[in-house]
Short mmCIF file of C-alpha atoms in Angstrom, two decimals:
data_model
loop_
_atom_site.label_atom_id
_atom_site.label_comp_id
_atom_site.label_asym_id
_atom_site.label_seq_id
_atom_site.Cartn_x
_atom_site.Cartn_y
_atom_site.Cartn_z
CA MET X 1 -5.74 9.66 -14.15
CA ALA X 2 -8.48 10.81 -14.58
CA LYS X 3 -9.83 14.21 -15.74
CA GLY X 4 -5.89 14.03 -17.23
CA THR X 5 -3.92 14.63 -13.97
CA ASN X 6 -0.48 13.70 -13.30
CA ASN X 7 0.07 14.53 -9.77
CA GLY X 8 -1.46 11.36 -8.04
CA ALA X 9 -4.50 9.77 -6.53
CA ASN X 10 -5.74 13.08 -4.96
CA LEU X 11 -8.60 12.80 -3.12
CA GLY X 12 -10.77 14.31 -5.54
CA PHE X 13 -9.57 11.06 -7.40
CA GLU X 14 -10.53 8.20 -5.20
CA SER X 15 -13.83 9.83 -3.90
CA GLU X 16 -14.94 9.87 -7.77
CA LEU X 17 -13.42 6.99 -8.60
CA TRP X 18 -15.17 4.82 -5.20
CA ARG X 19 -18.79 6.73 -6.15
CA ALA X 20 -18.61 5.18 -9.31
CA ALA X 21 -18.36 2.11 -7.12
CA ASP X 22 -20.56 2.36 -5.32
CA ALA X 23 -22.97 2.94 -7.85
CA LEU X 24 -22.51 -0.28 -9.20
CA ARG X 25 -23.26 -2.49 -5.53
CA SER X 26 -26.69 -1.34 -5.67
CA ASN X 27 -28.72 -3.93 -3.04
CA MET X 28 -25.29 -5.86 -2.43
CA ASP X 29 -24.53 -5.53 1.01
CA ALA X 30 -20.84 -3.69 1.60
CA ALA X 31 -19.35 -6.07 3.61
CA GLU X 32 -18.81 -8.20 1.17
CA TYR X 33 -19.05 -5.78 -1.92
CA LYS X 34 -16.25 -4.93 -0.04
CA HIS X 35 -14.56 -8.36 -1.59
CA VAL X 36 -15.06 -7.99 -5.26
CA VAL X 37 -13.46 -4.58 -5.32
CA LEU X 38 -10.52 -5.02 -3.42
CA GLY X 39 -10.37 -8.16 -5.00
CA LEU X 40 -10.25 -6.86 -8.69
CA ILE X 41 -8.36 -4.00 -7.27
CA PHE X 42 -5.29 -6.42 -6.04
CA LEU X 43 -6.29 -8.38 -9.69
CA LYS X 44 -5.57 -5.22 -12.21
CA TYR X 45 -2.04 -4.77 -9.46
CA ILE X 46 0.11 -7.39 -10.25
CA SER X 47 -1.40 -7.71 -13.64
CA ASP X 48 -0.17 -3.83 -15.03
CA ALA X 49 3.43 -4.90 -11.97
CA PHE X 50 3.45 -7.92 -14.16
CA GLU X 51 3.41 -6.00 -17.34
CA GLU X 52 5.98 -3.57 -16.71
CA GLN X 53 8.13 -6.63 -16.49
CA ARG X 54 7.31 -8.67 -19.51
CA ALA X 55 7.90 -5.68 -21.27
CA LYS X 56 11.31 -4.85 -20.08
CA LEU X 57 12.49 -8.99 -20.24
CA GLU X 58 10.76 -8.60 -24.49
CA ALA X 59 12.82 -5.82 -24.31
CA ASP X 60 15.49 -7.14 -22.94
CA ARG X 61 15.58 -11.21 -25.60
CA ALA X 62 19.19 -10.39 -26.76
CA GLN X 63 20.83 -10.89 -23.58
CA GLY X 64 18.91 -13.86 -23.44
CA ALA X 65 16.20 -12.60 -21.18
CA ASP X 66 12.76 -15.61 -21.29
CA PRO X 67 9.24 -13.07 -21.10
CA GLU X 68 8.16 -16.84 -20.05
CA ASP X 69 9.57 -17.77 -17.18
CA PRO X 70 8.47 -17.45 -13.78
CA ASP X 71 11.54 -16.81 -12.40
CA GLU X 72 12.03 -14.19 -14.31
CA TYR X 73 9.44 -11.61 -11.68
CA ARG X 74 10.05 -13.37 -8.55
CA ALA X 75 13.58 -12.99 -9.11
CA VAL X 76 12.34 -8.95 -8.64
CA ASN X 77 8.88 -9.84 -6.58
CA ILE X 78 7.37 -10.05 -9.13
CA PHE X 79 4.37 -12.83 -8.69
CA TRP X 80 3.98 -13.46 -11.70
CA VAL X 81 0.98 -13.41 -13.42
CA PRO X 82 -0.26 -16.99 -15.93
CA LYS X 83 -1.75 -16.46 -19.58
CA GLU X 84 -5.73 -17.36 -17.91
CA ALA X 85 -6.04 -14.50 -15.20
CA ARG X 86 -4.12 -11.39 -17.05
CA TRP X 87 -6.02 -8.04 -16.74
CA SER X 88 -6.46 -8.19 -20.36
CA LYS X 89 -8.35 -11.66 -21.13
CA LEU X 90 -9.72 -10.60 -18.21
CA LYS X 91 -11.13 -7.72 -20.48
CA SER X 92 -11.99 -8.95 -23.13
CA GLU X 93 -14.56 -11.14 -21.40
CA ALA X 94 -16.19 -8.21 -19.37
CA LYS X 95 -19.61 -8.29 -21.09
CA GLN X 96 -19.61 -12.21 -21.37
CA PRO X 97 -21.68 -14.03 -18.92
CA THR X 98 -18.89 -16.26 -17.64
CA ILE X 99 -17.12 -13.56 -16.63
CA GLY X 100 -17.92 -13.66 -12.39
CA LYS X 101 -16.09 -17.67 -13.63
CA VAL X 102 -13.08 -15.77 -15.67
CA ILE X 103 -12.72 -13.83 -12.23
CA ASP X 104 -12.26 -17.35 -10.28
CA ASP X 105 -10.40 -19.00 -11.44
CA ALA X 106 -8.15 -16.55 -12.40
CA MET X 107 -8.41 -16.15 -8.69
CA LEU X 108 -7.10 -19.62 -8.01
CA ALA X 109 -4.86 -19.47 -10.63
CA ILE X 110 -2.53 -17.03 -9.55
CA GLU X 111 -2.42 -18.47 -5.85
CA ARG X 112 -2.19 -22.03 -8.17
CA ASP X 113 1.71 -20.82 -8.97
CA ASN X 114 2.68 -18.09 -6.42
CA PRO X 115 2.87 -19.98 -2.90
CA SER X 116 1.79 -16.37 -0.68
CA LEU X 117 -0.97 -16.37 -1.91
CA ARG X 118 -2.54 -19.05 -0.60
CA GLY X 119 -6.05 -18.66 0.67
CA VAL X 120 -6.01 -14.65 0.46
CA LEU X 121 -7.97 -14.21 -3.01
CA PRO X 122 -11.97 -14.53 -2.90
CA LYS X 123 -13.32 -16.14 -5.47
CA ASP X 124 -17.03 -15.74 -4.96
CA TYR X 125 -17.44 -13.85 -8.03
CA ALA X 126 -18.75 -16.92 -10.34
CA HIS X 127 -22.29 -16.87 -7.49
CA PRO X 128 -26.05 -15.47 -8.90
CA ARG X 129 -26.01 -13.04 -6.68
CA LEU X 130 -23.51 -10.60 -8.26
CA ASP X 131 -24.33 -8.86 -11.26
CA LYS X 132 -22.56 -9.50 -14.28
CA GLN X 133 -23.82 -7.18 -16.27
CA ARG X 134 -22.43 -4.65 -12.63
CA LEU X 135 -19.27 -6.35 -12.79
CA GLY X 136 -18.27 -5.96 -16.04
CA GLN X 137 -19.09 -2.37 -15.48
CA LEU X 138 -16.59 -1.94 -12.75
CA ILE X 139 -13.77 -4.65 -14.76
CA ASP X 140 -13.92 -1.84 -17.43
CA LEU X 141 -14.69 1.46 -14.21
CA ILE X 142 -10.33 -0.04 -12.29
CA GLY X 143 -9.34 -1.38 -15.90
CA ASN X 144 -9.27 1.80 -17.32
CA ILE X 145 -7.45 3.25 -14.53
CA ALA X 146 -4.41 4.90 -15.65
CA PHE X 147 -1.34 3.98 -13.23
CA GLN X 148 0.99 5.70 -15.23
CA GLN X 149 2.21 8.49 -15.18
CA PRO X 150 5.28 10.93 -16.53
CA SER X 151 8.49 10.38 -14.58
CA PRO X 152 9.64 13.88 -13.57
CA GLY X 153 12.54 13.76 -14.95
CA LEU X 154 13.55 11.87 -11.09
CA ARG X 155 15.07 8.08 -9.93
CA PRO X 156 11.97 7.57 -6.95
CA PRO X 157 13.71 4.55 -5.01
CA PHE X 158 10.52 1.44 -5.98
CA PRO X 159 11.28 -1.22 -4.04
CA ASN X 160 11.41 -4.61 -5.94
CA GLY X 161 12.83 -3.51 -8.46
CA ARG X 162 8.58 -2.72 -9.99
CA GLY X 163 9.08 -0.13 -12.57
CA GLU X 164 11.65 2.63 -13.09
CA GLY X 165 12.09 6.85 -13.77
CA GLY X 166 14.06 8.87 -16.49
CA GLU X 167 13.82 10.98 -18.84
CA GLY X 168 11.17 10.79 -20.94
CA GLY X 169 10.24 7.59 -19.73
CA THR X 170 7.28 6.60 -17.18
CA TYR X 171 6.84 5.06 -13.67
CA ARG X 172 5.01 3.02 -12.17
CA SER X 173 3.55 5.40 -8.63
CA ILE X 174 2.66 2.25 -6.81
CA ASP X 175 1.16 4.89 -4.14
CA ILE X 176 -1.85 5.16 -6.35
CA LEU X 177 -3.20 2.13 -6.04
CA GLY X 178 -2.12 1.80 -2.23
CA ARG X 179 -4.16 4.88 -1.95
CA VAL X 180 -6.66 3.60 -3.91
CA TYR X 181 -6.96 1.07 -1.70
CA GLU X 182 -6.83 2.27 1.33
CA TYR X 183 -9.46 5.15 0.93
CA PHE X 184 -11.36 1.87 -0.66
CA LEU X 185 -10.83 0.37 3.51
CA SER X 186 -11.83 3.73 4.82
CA GLN X 187 -15.06 3.86 2.43
CA PHE X 188 -16.40 0.58 3.01
CA ALA X 189 -15.62 1.27 6.77
CA SER X 190 -17.98 3.63 6.96
CA ALA X 191 -20.60 2.30 5.22
CA GLU X 192 -19.74 -0.75 7.72
CA GLY X 193 -20.41 1.35 10.56
CA LYS X 194 -19.74 -0.74 13.93
CA LYS X 195 -18.92 -3.92 11.64
CA GLY X 196 -16.17 -1.27 10.22
CA GLY X 197 -13.92 -1.04 13.42
CA GLN X 198 -12.82 -4.88 12.37
CA PHE X 199 -10.66 -4.61 9.55
CA TYR X 200 -10.01 -0.96 9.40
CA THR X 201 -8.82 2.07 12.69
CA PRO X 202 -8.95 5.65 11.29
CA ARG X 203 -5.23 7.23 9.06
CA CYS X 204 -5.47 9.67 11.15
CA VAL X 205 -5.01 7.48 14.59
CA VAL X 206 -3.06 5.55 13.19
CA ARG X 207 -0.68 8.55 11.46
CA VAL X 208 -0.11 9.18 15.74
CA LEU X 209 0.83 6.28 17.27
CA VAL X 210 3.39 5.84 14.61
CA GLU X 211 5.34 9.91 14.43
CA MET X 212 5.38 9.84 17.84
CA LEU X 213 6.83 5.95 18.03
CA SER X 214 8.65 6.91 14.79
CA PRO X 215 9.43 3.62 13.69
CA TYR X 216 12.74 3.91 11.65
CA LYS X 217 14.00 0.43 11.73
CA GLY X 218 13.33 -3.21 13.64
CA ARG X 219 10.16 -5.91 14.67
CA VAL X 220 7.24 -4.15 13.61
CA TYR X 221 4.38 -6.18 15.48
CA ASP X 222 0.50 -5.57 16.09
CA PRO X 223 -1.00 -8.52 17.29
CA CYS X 224 -4.68 -7.13 16.01
CA CYS X 225 -3.46 -5.87 12.81
CA GLY X 226 -7.26 -5.70 10.76
CA SER X 227 -6.31 -4.54 6.55
CA GLY X 228 -2.70 -3.99 8.44
CA GLY X 229 -2.75 0.14 7.84
CA MET X 230 0.30 -0.07 11.39
CA PHE X 231 2.23 -1.67 8.49
CA VAL X 232 1.73 0.40 5.84
CA GLN X 233 1.72 4.45 7.62
CA SER X 234 5.06 3.17 9.62
CA GLU X 235 6.17 2.00 5.60
CA LYS X 236 5.09 6.02 4.31
CA PHE X 237 7.20 7.20 7.97
CA VAL X 238 10.63 4.93 7.25
CA GLU X 239 10.83 5.98 3.44
CA ALA X 240 9.92 9.48 4.43
CA HIS X 241 12.46 9.87 6.24
CA GLY X 242 15.20 8.75 3.72
CA GLY X 243 14.91 4.96 4.82
CA LYS X 244 13.86 2.30 2.28
CA ILE X 245 11.37 -0.81 3.05
CA GLY X 246 12.51 -3.41 5.08
CA ASP X 247 14.02 -1.06 7.56
CA ILE X 248 11.91 -2.71 9.32
CA SER X 249 10.85 -5.84 10.80
CA ILE X 250 7.14 -6.79 9.73
CA TYR X 251 5.36 -9.06 12.31
CA GLY X 252 1.04 -9.13 12.59
CA GLN X 253 -1.75 -11.26 13.40
CA GLU X 254 -4.98 -11.34 12.78
CA SER X 255 -7.69 -12.95 14.32
CA ASN X 256 -11.01 -13.02 11.94
CA HIS X 257 -10.06 -14.70 8.50
CA THR X 258 -11.21 -12.13 5.82
CA THR X 259 -9.31 -8.85 8.23
CA TRP X 260 -6.63 -11.63 7.59
CA ARG X 261 -7.61 -11.78 3.31
CA LEU X 262 -7.69 -8.35 2.91
CA ALA X 263 -3.58 -7.62 5.25
CA LYS X 264 -2.05 -9.77 3.34
CA MET X 265 -3.02 -8.00 -0.21
CA ASN X 266 -3.17 -4.56 1.32
CA LEU X 267 1.76 -5.83 1.48
CA ALA X 268 1.43 -7.74 -1.11
CA ILE X 269 0.26 -4.17 -3.12
CA ARG X 270 2.41 -1.81 -0.60
CA GLY X 271 5.15 -4.61 -2.08
CA ILE X 272 5.83 -5.07 1.41
CA ASP X 273 7.05 -8.42 2.83
CA GLY X 274 5.73 -9.94 6.44
CA ASN X 275 4.68 -12.31 8.62
CA LEU X 276 1.45 -12.26 9.27
CA GLY X 277 1.36 -16.14 9.72
CA LYS X 278 0.17 -18.52 7.20
CA GLU X 279 -3.23 -18.43 8.83
CA HIS X 280 -6.09 -16.48 10.37
CA ALA X 281 -5.30 -17.03 14.52
CA ASP X 282 -6.28 -16.54 17.80
CA THR X 283 -3.36 -13.97 19.41
CA PHE X 284 -3.81 -15.09 23.32
CA HIS X 285 -5.26 -18.87 22.21
CA ARG X 286 -2.88 -19.16 19.48
CA ASP X 287 0.38 -16.63 19.50
CA LEU X 288 1.53 -17.12 16.27
CA HIS X 289 5.61 -14.78 17.64
CA PRO X 290 5.58 -16.36 20.61
CA ASP X 291 9.43 -16.14 21.33
CA LEU X 292 9.19 -12.46 19.49
CA LYS X 293 10.29 -9.58 21.62
CA ALA X 294 9.37 -6.74 18.66
CA ASP X 295 11.09 -2.92 18.62
CA ILE X 296 7.33 -1.77 18.49
CA ILE X 297 4.20 -2.75 17.92
CA LEU X 298 1.59 -0.49 17.22
CA ALA X 299 -2.49 -2.61 17.75
CA ASN X 300 -5.97 -0.53 17.66
CA PRO X 301 -7.48 -4.40 19.50
CA PRO X 302 -11.02 -4.42 20.75
CA PHE X 303 -12.69 -2.44 23.10
CA ASN X 304 -13.47 -4.09 25.72
CA MET X 305 -14.14 -7.18 24.67
CA SER X 306 -16.13 -9.80 26.95
CA ASP X 307 -15.94 -12.66 24.50
CA TRP X 308 -12.36 -13.54 24.51
CA GLY X 309 -11.87 -16.58 27.46
CA GLY X 310 -9.85 -14.90 29.56
CA GLU X 311 -11.53 -18.04 32.03
CA ARG X 312 -9.10 -20.76 29.89
CA LEU X 313 -5.54 -18.98 30.19
CA LYS X 314 -5.98 -16.82 33.98
CA ASP X 315 -2.83 -19.29 34.67
CA ASP X 316 -0.93 -17.64 32.01
CA LYS X 317 2.61 -16.59 31.70
CA ARG X 318 1.56 -12.97 29.90
CA TRP X 319 0.00 -12.01 33.28
CA LYS X 320 3.32 -10.52 35.71
CA TYR X 321 1.33 -7.95 36.56
CA GLY X 322 -2.68 -9.16 37.64
CA ILE X 323 -5.17 -11.10 35.83
CA PRO X 324 -7.38 -10.05 33.18
CA PRO X 325 -10.48 -10.14 34.13
CA ALA X 326 -12.84 -12.60 32.54
CA GLY X 327 -14.90 -9.73 30.83
CA ASN X 328 -12.80 -7.77 29.64
CA ALA X 329 -9.74 -8.03 27.67
CA ASN X 330 -8.46 -4.21 28.02
CA PHE X 331 -5.88 -5.36 29.82
CA ALA X 332 -4.86 -8.50 28.54
CA TRP X 333 -3.85 -6.80 25.57
CA VAL X 334 -1.58 -4.52 27.95
CA GLN X 335 0.06 -7.13 29.18
CA HIS X 336 0.79 -9.33 25.83
CA PHE X 337 2.04 -6.37 24.18
CA ILE X 338 4.16 -5.38 27.20
CA HIS X 339 5.44 -9.37 27.50
CA HIS X 340 6.15 -8.91 23.75
CA LEU X 341 8.38 -5.81 23.98
CA ALA X 342 12.07 -6.24 23.39
CA PRO X 343 14.27 -4.55 26.08
CA THR X 344 14.71 -0.76 25.11
CA GLY X 345 11.11 -1.84 23.00
CA MET X 346 8.22 0.82 23.27
CA ALA X 347 4.30 0.71 22.29
CA GLY X 348 1.82 3.03 20.86
CA PHE X 349 -1.66 1.37 21.09
CA VAL X 350 -5.65 2.22 20.81
CA LEU X 351 -7.44 2.38 23.86
CA ALA X 352 -11.37 3.19 25.62
CA ASN X 353 -11.14 5.62 27.63
CA GLY X 354 -12.56 3.44 30.60
CA SER X 355 -8.92 1.32 30.57
CA MET X 356 -7.06 4.40 33.08
CA SER X 357 -9.40 4.95 36.17
CA SER X 358 -11.62 1.57 35.40
CA ASN X 359 -11.26 -0.10 39.14
CA GLN X 360 -13.64 -3.53 38.18
CA SER X 361 -12.99 -6.68 38.44
CA GLY X 362 -9.22 -6.27 39.89
CA GLU X 363 -8.04 -4.06 36.97
CA GLY X 364 -7.12 -1.66 38.74
CA GLU X 365 -4.45 -2.85 40.97
CA ILE X 366 -2.71 -4.10 37.40
CA ARG X 367 -2.84 -0.60 35.81
CA LYS X 368 -1.21 0.63 39.48
CA ASN X 369 0.95 -2.60 39.52
CA ILE X 370 2.23 -1.76 35.44
CA ILE X 371 2.56 1.72 36.19
CA GLU X 372 4.27 1.10 39.53
CA ALA X 373 7.22 -0.88 37.15
CA ASP X 374 7.51 2.32 35.45
CA LEU X 375 6.40 1.59 32.01
CA VAL X 376 3.46 4.22 31.59
CA ASP X 377 5.80 6.69 29.21
CA CYS X 378 2.55 8.61 27.38
CA MET X 379 -1.24 9.23 27.09
CA VAL X 380 -3.26 10.57 25.27
CA ALA X 381 -6.28 11.89 25.43
CA LEU X 382 -8.54 11.83 22.12
CA PRO X 383 -11.38 13.86 20.55
CA GLY X 384 -14.57 11.97 20.43
CA GLN X 385 -15.92 11.06 17.12
CA LEU X 386 -12.42 9.93 15.87
CA PHE X 387 -13.93 6.33 14.89
CA TYR X 388 -16.60 4.66 12.18
CA SER X 389 -17.64 1.62 14.38
CA THR X 390 -17.95 3.06 18.29
CA GLN X 391 -18.85 6.89 19.50
CA ILE X 392 -16.48 5.21 22.47
CA PRO X 393 -14.51 7.95 23.57
CA VAL X 394 -11.19 6.35 23.69
CA CYS X 395 -7.38 6.92 24.53
CA LEU X 396 -3.49 6.11 23.80
CA TRP X 397 -1.18 4.32 25.73
CA PHE X 398 2.51 4.52 24.91
CA ILE X 399 4.54 1.90 26.64
CA ALA X 400 7.96 2.02 27.08
CA ARG X 401 9.90 -0.88 28.32
CA ASP X 402 12.91 0.94 30.09
CA LYS X 403 12.83 4.78 30.61
CA LYS X 404 16.88 4.71 30.84
CA ASN X 405 16.43 4.24 26.65
CA GLY X 406 19.89 5.98 25.45
CA ARG X 407 17.70 7.23 22.06
CA PHE X 408 16.58 9.75 24.14
CA ARG X 409 16.82 12.11 27.84
CA ASP X 410 16.37 9.56 30.72
CA ARG X 411 12.46 10.11 31.47
CA ARG X 412 12.20 7.10 35.07
CA GLY X 413 9.61 8.37 37.51
CA GLN X 414 8.27 10.24 35.17
CA THR X 415 5.55 10.48 32.24
CA LEU X 416 3.72 12.76 29.97
CA PHE X 417 0.40 13.20 29.44
CA ILE X 418 -1.74 14.54 26.87
CA ASP X 419 -5.49 16.21 26.83
CA ALA X 420 -6.31 16.35 22.90
CA ARG X 421 -9.38 16.46 23.74
CA LYS X 422 -10.20 19.70 21.40
CA LEU X 423 -7.91 19.16 18.52
CA GLY X 424 -10.14 17.44 15.96
CA THR X 425 -11.57 19.31 12.55
CA MET X 426 -15.96 17.29 11.36
CA VAL X 427 -15.26 15.97 8.09
CA ASP X 428 -19.20 15.55 8.15
CA ARG X 429 -22.11 15.23 9.60
CA VAL X 430 -20.50 12.05 12.40
CA HIS X 431 -17.33 12.32 12.32
CA ARG X 432 -14.03 14.14 13.49
CA GLU X 433 -10.37 13.68 11.69
CA LEU X 434 -7.42 15.25 13.08
CA THR X 435 -5.67 17.57 11.30
CA GLU X 436 -2.30 17.72 10.15
CA GLU X 437 -1.83 20.38 11.96
CA ASP X 438 -3.35 18.44 14.61
CA ILE X 439 -1.31 15.61 14.67
CA ARG X 440 2.94 17.28 14.72
CA LYS X 441 1.34 19.50 17.56
CA ILE X 442 0.98 15.88 19.62
CA ALA X 443 3.82 14.18 18.00
CA ASP X 444 6.38 17.79 18.74
CA THR X 445 5.07 17.69 21.99
CA TYR X 446 5.74 13.56 22.83
CA HIS X 447 9.19 14.13 20.88
CA ALA X 448 10.37 17.21 22.39
CA TRP X 449 9.55 15.89 26.09
CA ARG X 450 11.38 12.51 26.14
CA GLY X 451 14.71 14.58 23.92
CA ASP X 452 14.27 13.46 20.71
CA VAL X 453 17.32 14.61 18.90
CA GLU X 454 16.17 13.42 16.12
CA ALA X 455 13.05 14.35 15.48
CA ASN X 456 12.68 17.33 17.93
CA HIS X 457 16.20 19.93 17.79
CA ASP X 458 15.20 23.44 18.69
CA SER X 459 11.96 23.33 20.74
CA PRO X 460 11.98 22.07 24.69
CA TYR X 461 9.84 20.72 25.76
CA LYS X 462 7.75 23.18 28.91
CA ASP X 463 4.38 21.82 30.23
CA ILE X 464 1.35 24.71 28.92
CA PRO X 465 -1.73 24.57 30.85
CA GLY X 466 -4.81 22.60 29.45
CA PHE X 467 -2.94 20.34 27.39
CA CYS X 468 -0.15 18.83 28.48
CA LYS X 469 1.41 18.13 30.76
CA SER X 470 5.25 16.04 33.15
CA ALA X 471 3.85 14.71 36.44
CA THR X 472 5.92 11.97 37.59
CA ILE X 473 4.64 8.56 39.62
CA GLU X 474 3.77 10.21 43.02
CA GLU X 475 1.84 12.91 41.51
CA ILE X 476 -0.70 9.43 39.74
CA ARG X 477 -0.04 8.12 42.91
CA LYS X 478 -2.13 11.36 44.67
CA HIS X 479 -4.19 10.15 42.02
CA GLY X 480 -5.46 7.36 42.65
CA TYR X 481 -3.47 5.59 39.47
CA VAL X 482 -6.35 7.40 37.74
CA LEU X 483 -4.11 8.60 34.15
CA THR X 484 -6.41 10.22 32.89
CA PRO X 485 -4.83 13.28 31.41
CA GLY X 486 -7.29 15.58 32.01
CA ARG X 487 -6.68 15.17 36.14
CA TYR X 488 -3.56 16.18 35.40
CA VAL X 489 -2.94 18.92 32.71
CA GLY X 490 -4.84 21.43 34.84
CA ALA X 491 -7.27 24.71 31.96
CA ALA X 492 -6.04 26.13 30.10
CA GLU X 493 -4.97 29.64 30.70
CA VAL X 494 -7.39 32.57 29.61
CA GLU X 495 -5.72 35.25 27.70
CA ASP X 496 -5.02 39.19 29.14
CA ASP X 497 -7.03 41.05 26.44
CA GLY X 498 -5.81 43.60 28.79
CA GLU X 499 -8.62 45.26 30.04
CA PRO X 500 -8.02 46.17 33.82
CA PHE X 501 -11.07 44.29 36.20
CA GLU X 502 -12.98 47.49 37.18
CA GLU X 503 -13.97 47.91 33.57
CA LYS X 504 -14.73 45.55 33.01
CA MET X 505 -17.30 44.99 35.10
CA GLN X 506 -18.90 48.13 34.19
CA ARG X 507 -19.04 46.97 30.77
CA LEU X 508 -20.20 44.31 30.83
CA VAL X 509 -22.65 45.30 33.86
CA ALA X 510 -24.45 47.49 31.27
CA GLN X 511 -24.62 44.80 28.69
CA LEU X 512 -26.54 42.95 30.84
CA ARG X 513 -28.80 45.47 31.90
CA GLU X 514 -29.21 47.27 28.04
CA GLN X 515 -29.75 43.13 26.83
CA THR X 516 -31.80 43.09 29.88
CA GLU X 517 -34.61 46.33 28.57
CA GLN X 518 -34.89 45.00 25.47
CA SER X 519 -35.92 41.43 26.30
CA GLU X 520 -39.30 43.33 28.65
CA LYS X 521 -39.96 45.37 25.60
CA LEU X 522 -39.96 42.26 23.24
CA GLU X 523 -42.25 40.67 25.66
CA LYS X 524 -44.57 43.63 25.89
CA LEU X 525 -44.20 44.42 22.16
CA ILE X 526 -45.84 39.95 21.56
CA TRP X 527 -48.33 40.13 24.38
CA ALA X 528 -49.57 43.94 22.62
CA ASN X 529 -49.30 41.63 18.69
CA LEU X 530 -51.78 39.29 20.68
CA GLU X 531 -54.31 40.96 22.27
CA ASP X 532 -54.58 42.85 19.50
CA ILE X 533 -55.65 39.30 17.34
CA GLY X 534 -58.08 38.09 20.58
CA TYR X 535 -55.78 36.17 22.20
CA GLY X 536 -56.55 36.03 26.35
CA LYS X 537 -60.21 37.58 25.55
CA GLN X 538 -63.34 36.03 26.48
#
């Protein structure tokens, strides 16, 4: 690791690597450069995994193992890397003017020999606009990352047979490269601004969704999956709670081709086997999973999308609660999620705040019908400035297909409202993040309210003025079917400081009088000084 550390990819390491890589970008646009960098990180990863397995096979030659047999690698879910694509080949030619073509040929060879990666890897390294000297430096930079760590003497449950621990040995920390990849995605999203939101949802927002829904097992679906962050965090949740990769089945779809490729690489780096379709496709007009009924749906659809082709889908079977307006896809997404939920499935997704109160073009009627169907389980208002791509205030919707779900208490006729707008910490001048404590506060409140025995053992739910409120459908009706949490949670209680009212009033009046007198003295002093220098004299 950088600076001699061996405790994983901490933020200092990741940011140091990013600064070095970004310095090599020169005048290249961030949208293009991300494919250059992320493609090389991916290539380094699969080459390292391949070499590690190759070393094991070399050691087992006496038992008949063949290091040049691709099936020996595929049997343990490791990509076969042909000779012309191995990192050692790239490193040896990093200083040559032909390095761009060498990388393109390597990507083509990997896709040729690994069908699941066909059409996924970037192959534009030979283009004249990419400075070959800087490209060679980038190879050196990525090649020097030590993805091996001293074993702590434990055998972590690594997926896909990629590495193992043991006394005195080493193991591959898959999460190191995955975190580098994830960190770079976030940095590219920031660098691209509004366009970055097309492929990246801030990690803290994804964490809130995942922690609240708790996807221990089952079918997880995201029909607008971006670079796959929802899936990565779901797998992390499973592993953090004693499960393993494979306890959940991944289904996704993405309409943007380059973003779909990022997602495929992101899942491959994590060792996650996901069904993202054979290619990119528009979820509304070409649903790649038409018969899927998911246990968990996690999504961050494009906000207020106006060009979704709704006029061609007016008779679609998904619009059970009303035809969504052609000028805004928000309630098309909501109804698509509901359509794909299993009988006891749950969905959590991000939408613009307008979705909670808008009555334009029939949206209010659709929202009313969804509420009357008793599908809205929880609403969370988020603080501003969480997203790289927009300053539009956003909220989280949680839909439960069956509120009498046997896993939790019977919540029929009830909806939880959480106002989290005051949470979060500014990490720079324009971006805010939810802290671990913030995420836990929101998730624990929801778990306590729904009676989640697995996640919340000893904290009974109670309304907290200014933060959370359990409301009935009748209360929501009285508010005109508006779902804005601020309407329900009320104002936060002011803590009583014990000072009697009369004494407090006397003290405050005295302070005001003193401040007024000081202000008058200061004004007289200023005028006196102005007169001394001749101000106001003819």
